[in-house]
Tab-separated table of C-alpha atoms in Angstrom:
chain	number	residue	atom	x	y	z
A	1	UNK	CA	-0.022	-0.029	-0.021
A	2	UNK	CA	2.764	2.467	-0.841
A	3	UNK	CA	3.601	3.200	2.764
A	4	UNK	CA	0.110	4.504	3.386
A	5	UNK	CA	-1.715	3.629	6.486
A	6	UNK	CA	-5.417	4.626	7.287
A	7	UNK	CA	-7.026	4.625	10.754
A	8	UNK	CA	-9.380	3.656	11.790
A	9	UNK	CA	-9.980	0.782	9.273
A	10	UNK	CA	-13.551	0.521	10.315
A	11	UNK	CA	-15.969	2.788	12.088
A	12	UNK	CA	-19.528	2.810	13.083
A	13	UNK	CA	-20.975	6.040	14.314
A	14	UNK	CA	-24.213	7.827	14.837
A	15	UNK	CA	-25.699	10.751	12.803
A	16	UNK	CA	-24.595	14.069	14.085
A	17	UNK	CA	-21.352	12.934	15.678
A	18	UNK	CA	-18.015	14.284	14.467
A	19	UNK	CA	-15.696	11.837	12.959
A	20	UNK	CA	-12.038	12.188	11.957
A	21	UNK	CA	-10.217	9.752	9.607
A	22	UNK	CA	-6.477	9.801	9.459
A	23	UNK	CA	-4.062	9.063	6.581
A	24	UNK	CA	-0.463	8.552	7.345
A	25	UNK	CA	2.407	8.324	4.863
A	26	UNK	CA	6.077	7.707	5.728
A	27	UNK	CA	7.791	8.681	2.396
A	28	UNK	CA	7.436	12.577	2.402
A	29	UNK	CA	5.142	12.700	-0.588
A	30	UNK	CA	3.898	16.196	-1.258
A	31	UNK	CA	0.473	15.272	-2.795
A	32	UNK	CA	-2.227	13.547	-0.839
A	33	UNK	CA	-5.846	12.918	-1.603
A	34	UNK	CA	-9.083	11.797	0.021
A	35	UNK	CA	-11.605	9.867	-2.063
A	36	UNK	CA	-15.012	8.137	-1.227
A	37	UNK	CA	-16.240	5.082	-2.950
A	38	UNK	CA	-19.858	4.084	-3.351
A	39	UNK	CA	-21.526	1.390	-5.120
A	40	UNK	CA	-22.388	2.375	-8.796
A	41	UNK	CA	-20.000	5.337	-8.601
A	42	UNK	CA	-16.475	5.665	-9.428
A	43	UNK	CA	-14.000	7.019	-6.745
A	44	UNK	CA	-14.839	10.671	-6.115
A	45	UNK	CA	-12.376	13.150	-4.984
A	46	UNK	CA	-13.306	14.892	-1.709
A	47	UNK	CA	-10.236	17.151	-1.042
A	48	UNK	CA	-6.691	17.059	-1.838
A	49	UNK	CA	-3.582	18.540	-0.486
A	50	UNK	CA	-0.281	19.867	-2.200
A	51	UNK	CA	1.709	20.590	0.792
A	52	UNK	CA	1.649	21.388	4.489
A	53	UNK	CA	-1.335	23.731	5.063
A	54	UNK	CA	-2.244	23.746	1.339
A	55	UNK	CA	-5.419	22.047	0.483
A	56	UNK	CA	-8.121	22.361	-2.058
A	57	UNK	CA	-11.691	21.079	-2.725
A	58	UNK	CA	-12.592	18.092	-4.883
A	59	UNK	CA	-15.783	17.099	-6.460
A	60	UNK	CA	-17.818	16.134	-3.309
A	61	UNK	CA	-16.382	18.422	-0.670
A	62	UNK	CA	-19.638	19.520	1.045
A	63	UNK	CA	-19.828	18.240	4.619
A	64	UNK	CA	-16.056	17.429	4.770
A	65	UNK	CA	-13.128	19.433	5.972
A	66	UNK	CA	-9.362	18.511	5.887
A	67	UNK	CA	-6.161	19.554	7.659
A	68	UNK	CA	-2.593	18.862	6.946
A	69	UNK	CA	-0.276	20.313	9.704
A	70	UNK	CA	2.595	18.040	8.850
A	71	UNK	CA	3.715	16.298	5.686
A	72	UNK	CA	2.953	12.789	6.846
A	73	UNK	CA	-0.551	13.249	7.992
A	74	UNK	CA	-3.734	14.257	6.081
A	75	UNK	CA	-6.903	14.304	8.226
A	76	UNK	CA	-10.449	14.146	7.000
A	77	UNK	CA	-13.193	15.431	9.288
A	78	UNK	CA	-16.932	14.982	9.055
A	79	UNK	CA	-18.036	17.707	11.447
A	80	UNK	CA	-21.512	16.251	11.818
A	81	UNK	CA	-21.922	12.872	10.140
A	82	UNK	CA	-24.872	12.080	8.152
A	83	UNK	CA	-26.163	8.753	6.754
A	84	UNK	CA	-25.259	9.867	3.172
A	85	UNK	CA	-21.603	9.794	4.291
A	86	UNK	CA	-21.646	6.067	4.814
A	87	UNK	CA	-18.975	5.037	2.386
A	88	UNK	CA	-15.492	3.587	1.944
A	89	UNK	CA	-12.818	6.274	2.198
A	90	UNK	CA	-9.528	5.935	0.499
A	91	UNK	CA	-6.428	8.035	0.955
A	92	UNK	CA	-3.933	8.262	-2.008
A	93	UNK	CA	-0.533	9.824	-2.649
A	94	UNK	CA	1.390	10.965	-5.600
A	95	UNK	CA	5.161	10.478	-5.695
A	96	UNK	CA	7.152	13.286	-7.366
A	97	UNK	CA	7.493	12.968	-11.170
A	98	UNK	CA	5.794	10.581	-13.620
A	99	UNK	CA	2.221	10.847	-14.870
A	100	UNK	CA	0.583	11.788	-11.352
A	101	UNK	CA	0.598	8.122	-10.452
A	102	UNK	CA	-1.594	7.763	-7.497
A	103	UNK	CA	-1.147	5.037	-4.947
A	104	UNK	CA	-3.980	4.094	-2.651
A	105	UNK	CA	-4.185	3.260	1.044
A	106	UNK	CA	-6.203	0.262	2.284
A	107	UNK	CA	-9.394	2.289	3.015
A	108	UNK	CA	-11.653	3.016	5.889
A	109	UNK	CA	-15.122	1.729	6.021
A	110	UNK	CA	-17.407	4.185	7.745
A	111	UNK	CA	-21.009	3.438	8.771
A	112	UNK	CA	-23.260	6.241	9.852
A	113	UNK	CA	-26.371	4.993	11.603
B	1	UNK	CA	-19.420	16.832	-18.453
B	2	UNK	CA	-16.394	14.621	-18.307
B	3	UNK	CA	-17.295	10.936	-17.931
B	4	UNK	CA	-15.880	7.544	-17.961
B	5	UNK	CA	-18.216	4.582	-18.808
B	6	UNK	CA	-17.188	0.966	-18.359
B	7	UNK	CA	-18.671	-2.066	-19.839
B	8	UNK	CA	-19.737	-4.717	-18.813
B	9	UNK	CA	-20.586	-3.988	-15.249
B	10	UNK	CA	-20.008	-7.425	-14.328
B	11	UNK	CA	-18.455	-10.550	-15.949
B	12	UNK	CA	-17.968	-14.250	-15.141
B	13	UNK	CA	-15.458	-16.357	-16.967
B	14	UNK	CA	-13.814	-19.791	-16.549
B	15	UNK	CA	-10.209	-19.989	-15.416
B	16	UNK	CA	-7.871	-20.016	-18.357
B	17	UNK	CA	-10.105	-18.097	-20.567
B	18	UNK	CA	-9.405	-14.614	-22.053
B	19	UNK	CA	-11.779	-11.582	-21.610
B	20	UNK	CA	-11.787	-7.868	-22.622
B	21	UNK	CA	-13.104	-5.018	-20.669
B	22	UNK	CA	-14.197	-1.758	-22.194
B	23	UNK	CA	-13.898	1.890	-21.292
B	24	UNK	CA	-15.423	4.769	-23.137
B	25	UNK	CA	-14.608	8.360	-22.066
B	26	UNK	CA	-15.662	11.930	-22.879
B	27	UNK	CA	-12.745	13.721	-21.095
B	28	UNK	CA	-10.992	16.113	-23.607
B	29	UNK	CA	-8.366	16.943	-23.765
B	30	UNK	CA	-6.807	14.252	-21.704
B	31	UNK	CA	-3.309	13.596	-20.523
B	32	UNK	CA	-3.371	9.935	-19.692
B	33	UNK	CA	-5.555	6.811	-19.272
B	34	UNK	CA	-4.924	4.268	-16.429
B	35	UNK	CA	-6.340	0.923	-15.584
B	36	UNK	CA	-6.415	-0.106	-11.859
B	37	UNK	CA	-7.335	-3.460	-10.241
B	38	UNK	CA	-9.066	-3.488	-7.084
B	39	UNK	CA	-9.347	-6.559	-4.926
B	40	UNK	CA	-12.282	-6.822	-2.479
B	41	UNK	CA	-11.515	-4.899	0.724
B	42	UNK	CA	-8.336	-3.307	-0.662
B	43	UNK	CA	-7.406	-0.003	-2.362
B	44	UNK	CA	-6.857	0.155	-6.130
B	45	UNK	CA	-3.555	-0.792	-7.615
B	46	UNK	CA	-2.276	0.517	-10.865
B	47	UNK	CA	-1.956	-1.949	-13.824
B	48	UNK	CA	-1.104	0.365	-16.742
B	49	UNK	CA	-0.821	3.981	-17.605
B	50	UNK	CA	-0.853	5.209	-21.197
B	51	UNK	CA	-0.370	8.830	-22.288
B	52	UNK	CA	-2.628	10.211	-25.137
B	53	UNK	CA	0.027	9.263	-27.686
B	54	UNK	CA	0.426	5.632	-26.823
B	55	UNK	CA	-1.758	2.872	-28.276
B	56	UNK	CA	-0.938	-0.168	-26.144
B	57	UNK	CA	0.657	-1.006	-22.790
B	58	UNK	CA	1.251	-4.447	-21.343
B	59	UNK	CA	1.836	-5.645	-17.815
B	60	UNK	CA	2.230	-9.427	-17.834
B	61	UNK	CA	-1.056	-11.021	-18.767
B	62	UNK	CA	-2.849	-7.629	-18.916
B	63	UNK	CA	-2.782	-5.606	-22.138
B	64	UNK	CA	-4.418	-2.179	-22.431
B	65	UNK	CA	-5.168	-0.513	-25.696
B	66	UNK	CA	-6.123	3.119	-26.267
B	67	UNK	CA	-7.877	4.681	-29.397
B	68	UNK	CA	-7.790	8.593	-28.692
B	69	UNK	CA	-9.694	9.213	-31.874
B	70	UNK	CA	-12.856	7.096	-30.640
B	71	UNK	CA	-12.163	7.847	-27.081
B	72	UNK	CA	-12.105	4.197	-26.183
B	73	UNK	CA	-9.739	1.859	-24.238
B	74	UNK	CA	-9.889	-1.783	-23.492
B	75	UNK	CA	-8.090	-4.135	-21.069
B	76	UNK	CA	-7.439	-7.615	-22.303
B	77	UNK	CA	-6.632	-10.305	-19.822
B	78	UNK	CA	-5.110	-13.500	-21.130
B	79	UNK	CA	-5.223	-16.849	-19.572
B	80	UNK	CA	-7.212	-15.749	-16.558
B	81	UNK	CA	-6.407	-16.879	-13.191
B	82	UNK	CA	-8.587	-17.122	-10.108
B	83	UNK	CA	-6.596	-14.251	-8.634
B	84	UNK	CA	-7.828	-12.094	-11.471
B	85	UNK	CA	-11.145	-11.942	-9.629
B	86	UNK	CA	-11.454	-8.259	-8.857
B	87	UNK	CA	-12.915	-4.992	-9.972
B	88	UNK	CA	-11.065	-3.225	-12.798
B	89	UNK	CA	-11.325	0.599	-13.012
B	90	UNK	CA	-10.659	2.833	-15.876
B	91	UNK	CA	-9.325	6.211	-14.922
B	92	UNK	CA	-8.656	9.229	-17.048
B	93	UNK	CA	-6.436	12.169	-16.228
B	94	UNK	CA	-7.609	15.456	-17.835
B	95	UNK	CA	-4.811	17.590	-19.363
B	96	UNK	CA	-5.973	20.807	-17.580
B	97	UNK	CA	-6.165	19.161	-13.996
B	98	UNK	CA	-3.901	16.398	-13.755
B	99	UNK	CA	-4.598	15.856	-10.106
B	100	UNK	CA	-8.440	15.549	-10.445
B	101	UNK	CA	-8.727	12.130	-12.017
B	102	UNK	CA	-11.962	10.822	-13.437
B	103	UNK	CA	-12.749	7.352	-12.367
B	104	UNK	CA	-15.137	4.829	-14.053
B	105	UNK	CA	-17.381	2.713	-11.712
B	106	UNK	CA	-15.472	-0.444	-12.767
B	107	UNK	CA	-16.054	-3.882	-14.082
B	108	UNK	CA	-16.466	-6.623	-11.581
B	109	UNK	CA	-14.633	-9.833	-12.927
B	110	UNK	CA	-15.183	-13.228	-11.348
B	111	UNK	CA	-13.054	-16.033	-12.607
B	112	UNK	CA	-14.458	-19.519	-11.817
B	113	UNK	CA	-12.527	-22.859	-11.694
């Protein structure tokens, strides 16, 4: 998984509660991404980061915020989880150079009841 | 709207047989096209990446082709193995936004003994 870990790997939470997912990488990659994957949809970009404290919105950013205070960690926060945010969340990184190759973490399965 | 459509949605083949998966896209201009393999419960893993000027790229028993004129790509799997059972995802990288990849929803392949 390209030196990427995600935590937690599984989480069940209730509607209205805050949730933070963590993506950790060990190889100093500059670019990091958060995606969600739902049945019948391709992976959709939520937010991405191009450096410490540098982030931008993706296609489906409503209801999500991110933070990157150090190179190795990219946090995804659901301020008030809703059932529509039940999904599998993937973190990805891009090594320097090449065709913007993206390597994915193992995923976090989030269920919002 | 930039889209990536894959067919079939699912496919069952016998071990040892060949198969071809299709990808049609409307992304224009595009920089590159990738195929990913995603095992159940895991993150996607890159199989091939082709730039807009390439016609074919192989990775072992996997061969991807690209026709930029018709905006079609295919992934051919030769002599299938049980371990080929997975989802195969076609992904297009737009020229003007190389970090915001556009994902197809995948073809789920099941290889039976």
